Short mmCIF file of C-alpha atoms in Angstrom, two decimals:
data_model
loop_
_atom_site.label_atom_id
_atom_site.label_comp_id
_atom_site.label_asym_id
_atom_site.label_seq_id
_atom_site.Cartn_x
_atom_site.Cartn_y
_atom_site.Cartn_z
CA MET A 1 -1.73 33.61 19.18
CA ALA A 2 1.45 32.79 17.24
CA HIS A 3 2.06 28.66 18.68
CA ARG A 4 -1.56 29.28 17.36
CA ALA A 5 -0.60 29.58 14.13
CA ASP A 6 1.66 26.91 14.42
CA ALA A 7 -0.44 24.80 15.67
CA LYS A 8 -3.38 25.44 12.49
CA SER A 9 -0.24 25.34 9.83
CA MET A 10 0.48 21.17 11.55
CA LEU A 11 -2.96 20.82 9.84
CA ASP A 12 -2.20 21.85 6.50
CA ASP A 13 -1.15 19.53 3.71
CA ARG A 14 -0.04 22.04 1.98
CA GLY A 15 3.91 21.56 1.08
CA TYR A 16 4.36 19.30 4.45
CA GLU A 17 7.18 18.11 3.73
CA GLY A 18 7.52 15.04 6.87
CA GLU A 19 6.62 11.74 7.38
CA LEU A 20 3.44 10.64 5.22
CA ILE A 21 1.27 7.05 7.53
CA ARG A 22 -0.81 5.76 5.12
CA GLY A 23 -0.29 8.24 2.77
CA GLN A 24 -1.61 11.46 3.98
CA ASN A 25 0.30 13.74 7.42
CA PRO A 26 -0.75 12.11 10.36
CA ALA A 27 -1.80 14.70 11.91
CA LEU A 28 -4.70 14.30 9.90
CA LEU A 29 -5.88 11.02 11.66
CA MET A 30 -8.27 12.60 13.17
CA GLU A 31 -10.66 13.99 11.75
CA LYS A 32 -11.30 17.71 11.62
CA ALA A 33 -13.78 18.29 14.09
CA VAL A 34 -11.47 16.39 17.42
CA ARG A 35 -8.62 18.24 15.99
CA ASP A 36 -11.02 21.59 16.18
CA ARG A 37 -12.18 20.85 19.44
CA ILE A 38 -8.11 20.55 20.86
CA THR A 39 -6.53 23.31 18.59
CA GLU A 40 -9.14 25.18 20.74
CA SER A 41 -8.61 24.03 24.36
CA TYR A 42 -7.01 25.25 27.73
CA TYR A 43 -5.25 22.31 27.54
CA TRP A 44 -3.46 22.90 23.63
CA LYS A 45 -2.66 26.27 23.83
CA GLU A 46 -0.98 26.39 27.59
CA GLN A 47 0.48 22.95 28.20
CA CYS A 48 1.05 21.37 24.94
CA PHE A 49 2.85 24.21 23.21
CA GLY A 50 6.71 23.71 22.85
CA LEU A 51 7.04 20.30 23.52
CA ASN A 52 8.73 17.49 21.63
CA ALA A 53 8.97 14.59 22.68
CA ALA A 54 10.98 14.20 26.26
CA THR A 55 9.49 17.39 27.54
CA LEU A 56 6.22 15.65 25.93
CA CYS A 57 6.92 12.30 28.48
CA ASP A 58 7.32 14.66 30.98
CA ARG A 59 4.04 16.11 30.77
CA ALA A 60 1.53 11.90 29.69
CA VAL A 61 3.10 11.36 33.31
CA GLU A 62 0.61 14.31 34.88
CA VAL A 63 -1.82 12.61 32.59
CA ALA A 64 -5.16 10.97 35.37
CA PHE A 65 -7.41 9.52 33.52
CA ILE A 66 -8.05 8.16 29.52
CA GLY A 67 -10.20 9.77 27.81
CA GLY A 68 -12.02 11.24 24.23
CA THR A 69 -14.58 14.49 25.08
CA TYR A 70 -16.35 15.05 28.45
CA GLY A 71 -19.18 17.87 28.50
CA GLN A 72 -19.09 20.29 26.32
CA GLN A 73 -17.57 18.52 23.88
CA LYS A 74 -13.85 19.08 25.61
CA PRO A 75 -11.15 17.33 24.14
CA THR A 76 -9.12 15.35 28.04
CA PRO A 77 -5.84 15.95 28.12
CA PHE A 78 -4.54 12.50 26.85
CA LEU A 79 -6.56 13.37 23.93
CA CYS A 80 -4.96 15.65 23.24
CA LEU A 81 -1.28 14.08 24.10
CA ALA A 82 -2.38 11.90 21.61
CA PHE A 83 -2.88 14.84 18.78
CA LYS A 84 0.63 16.39 19.87
CA LEU A 85 2.17 12.81 19.24
CA LEU A 86 0.25 12.63 15.79
CA GLN A 87 2.61 16.16 15.34
CA LEU A 88 5.41 15.11 16.16
CA THR A 89 5.75 12.15 15.23
CA PRO A 90 9.25 10.49 17.07
CA GLU A 91 10.77 7.18 16.00
CA ARG A 92 9.09 3.87 16.95
CA GLU A 93 11.88 3.06 19.21
CA ILE A 94 11.04 6.42 21.78
CA ILE A 95 6.89 4.93 21.64
CA LEU A 96 8.28 1.42 22.20
CA GLU A 97 9.77 2.53 24.78
CA TYR A 98 7.39 4.68 27.04
CA LEU A 99 4.73 1.40 25.60
CA HIS A 100 7.69 -0.45 28.27
CA ASP A 101 7.38 1.68 30.57
CA GLU A 102 5.51 -0.20 33.56
CA ASP A 103 5.81 2.86 36.39
CA PHE A 104 3.17 5.01 34.37
CA LYS A 105 0.90 3.55 32.86
CA TYR A 106 -0.83 6.54 31.44
CA LEU A 107 1.97 7.29 29.19
CA ARG A 108 2.07 3.01 28.37
CA ALA A 109 -1.38 3.80 27.30
CA LEU A 110 -1.09 7.15 25.56
CA ALA A 111 1.86 4.94 23.47
CA ALA A 112 -0.85 2.46 23.38
CA PHE A 113 -3.18 4.97 21.59
CA TYR A 114 -0.73 6.22 19.46
CA VAL A 115 0.42 2.32 18.23
CA ARG A 116 -3.08 1.38 16.88
CA LEU A 117 -3.13 4.93 15.59
CA THR A 118 -0.13 4.91 13.76
CA PHE A 119 1.77 0.99 13.12
CA ASP A 120 0.76 -1.66 10.13
CA PRO A 121 -1.93 -3.61 11.63
CA PRO A 122 0.47 -6.88 12.30
CA ASP A 123 2.67 -4.68 13.92
CA ILE A 124 -0.05 -3.85 15.84
CA TYR A 125 -1.12 -6.80 17.53
CA LYS A 126 2.46 -8.11 17.78
CA THR A 127 2.60 -5.05 20.00
CA LEU A 128 -0.37 -4.94 22.41
CA GLU A 129 -1.32 -8.01 22.82
CA PRO A 130 1.30 -8.57 25.67
CA LEU A 131 -0.31 -5.62 26.96
CA LEU A 132 -3.46 -8.16 28.09
CA SER A 133 -2.45 -9.72 30.08
CA ASP A 134 -1.36 -6.31 31.60
CA TYR A 135 -4.91 -5.58 34.24
CA ARG A 136 -4.16 -2.41 36.70
CA LYS A 137 -6.75 0.64 37.15
CA LEU A 138 -7.61 2.98 34.77
CA LYS A 139 -9.38 5.84 35.64
CA ARG A 140 -11.76 7.18 32.61
CA ARG A 141 -14.20 10.19 31.60
CA ASN A 142 -16.56 10.40 28.80
CA ASN A 143 -19.54 13.05 28.97
CA ASN A 144 -21.58 10.56 31.96
CA GLY A 145 -17.89 11.22 34.08
CA PHE A 146 -15.58 9.47 35.58
CA PHE A 147 -15.44 5.78 35.66
CA LEU A 148 -12.90 2.28 36.52
CA THR A 149 -11.81 0.31 33.58
CA THR A 150 -8.01 -1.90 33.19
CA MET A 151 -5.53 -1.65 30.48
CA ASP A 152 -5.94 -4.99 29.34
CA GLN A 153 -9.38 -4.22 28.27
CA PHE A 154 -8.22 -0.34 26.90
CA ILE A 155 -5.84 -2.53 24.89
CA ASP A 156 -8.82 -4.72 23.58
CA ASP A 157 -11.14 -2.18 22.94
CA LEU A 158 -8.12 -0.30 20.92
CA LEU A 159 -7.98 -4.43 18.28
CA THR A 160 -11.86 -4.37 18.72
CA LYS A 161 -13.30 -1.35 18.38
CA ASP A 162 -13.63 1.03 15.53
CA ARG A 163 -14.01 4.68 17.57
CA VAL A 164 -12.60 4.55 20.94
CA CYS A 165 -11.79 8.22 23.44
CA ALA A 166 -13.81 9.73 20.87
CA THR A 167 -11.49 9.14 17.78
CA SER A 168 -12.37 6.73 14.65
CA LEU A 169 -10.27 3.62 13.62
CA TRP A 170 -8.63 3.19 10.28
CA LYS A 171 -10.66 -0.69 10.10
CA MET A 172 -7.97 -2.92 10.48
CA PRO A 173 -8.12 -6.34 9.74
CA THR A 174 -8.81 -9.05 11.77
CA ARG A 175 -6.27 -11.21 13.55
CA GLN A 176 -7.73 -14.56 11.88
CA GLN A 177 -7.38 -12.53 7.87
CA LEU A 178 -3.40 -11.93 8.76
CA GLU A 179 -3.44 -15.26 9.91
CA ASP A 180 -4.52 -16.91 6.72
CA LEU A 181 -2.19 -14.75 5.39
CA GLU A 182 1.06 -15.74 7.17
CA LEU A 183 1.40 -11.85 8.61
CA LEU A 184 0.23 -13.25 12.39
CA ASP A 185 1.68 -17.16 13.86
CA GLU A 186 -1.05 -18.24 15.87
CA ARG A 187 -1.65 -16.26 19.68
CA VAL A 188 -0.76 -18.92 22.24
CA SER A 189 -3.06 -17.94 25.12
CA PRO A 190 -0.48 -16.15 28.44
CA LEU A 191 -3.02 -19.32 30.44
CA GLY A 192 -2.58 -21.71 28.52
CA GLU A 193 -1.43 -24.11 31.61
CA GLU A 194 -4.06 -22.42 33.18
CA ILE A 195 -6.20 -24.19 31.05
CA ASN A 196 -3.54 -27.15 29.99
CA GLU A 197 -4.40 -28.15 34.35
CA ILE A 198 -8.02 -27.16 33.76
CA ASP A 199 -8.37 -30.09 30.75
CA ALA A 200 -6.03 -32.40 33.66
CA ASP A 201 -8.91 -31.60 36.21
CA ASP A 202 -11.38 -32.68 33.39
CA GLY A 203 -10.57 -36.44 33.82
CA MET A 204 -11.17 -36.27 38.01
CA ASN A 205 -14.50 -37.05 38.84
CA GLY A 206 -14.68 -33.64 40.47
CA THR A 207 -13.90 -35.19 43.55
CA GLY A 208 -9.94 -34.81 43.56
CA VAL A 209 -10.28 -38.79 42.59
CA ARG A 210 -10.13 -40.44 39.01
CA ASN A 211 -13.00 -41.49 36.95
CA GLY A 212 -13.09 -45.50 37.94
CA GLU A 213 -11.06 -45.26 41.40
CA ASP A 214 -12.66 -45.96 44.42
CA GLU A 215 -14.04 -43.00 46.33
CA ASP A 216 -15.05 -45.10 49.66
CA ASN A 217 -11.43 -44.12 51.31
CA GLY A 218 -12.54 -40.72 51.95
CA ASP A 219 -15.00 -39.35 53.47
CA PRO A 220 -18.01 -37.20 52.05
CA ASP A 221 -17.88 -34.48 53.90
CA ASP A 222 -14.46 -33.77 53.04
CA VAL A 223 -15.24 -33.27 49.23
CA GLU A 224 -16.54 -29.54 48.69
CA ALA A 225 -19.85 -29.54 45.96
CA LEU A 226 -19.89 -28.54 43.16
CA SER A 227 -21.87 -26.05 41.67
#
């Protein structure tokens, strides 16, 4: 098929004149074994041919789970679409539009995966860390079947692990290393206010009475025991 030949030609560096990411053809950011499984899959041949940044978005909102490969090393639609994004290398504004879409969580997950594969380290942290406060459930598939995870856990995996969704991620400097190089500001936890409240409660003796105050005015039966 012609579109199969087109997919193969995208993986050939000879004569490649498109955008380079970390000095190479973006389609080569996935390992050859994974690329081969993707380009040989039914989903790739039937659902990914002719997609552009706009129509890929339409396809991505139909995705119902994340994951890399399953069964007989069959690639998920999620992984196929991630590979298609690497071929298309959309403008950054388009990826950020995907990422900030509140209605389609799997589109957001796909964009986050692409960000981890292609952005520079400081931008990866700046772009993905706000999503650590997204606690929505995601369905994930691997060789053992389906299981539930959450968006924040998936984002944490992208920031801390070397392999996610059957894809080896390039080794990224830690956040602390980037802070030491003054490429990132110190991260302010979104739980900061709650932590401050807990710290304030540490000034209480566990009964709602500040240390040093008289507890005899209250009914001890009204005080909830602490474990």
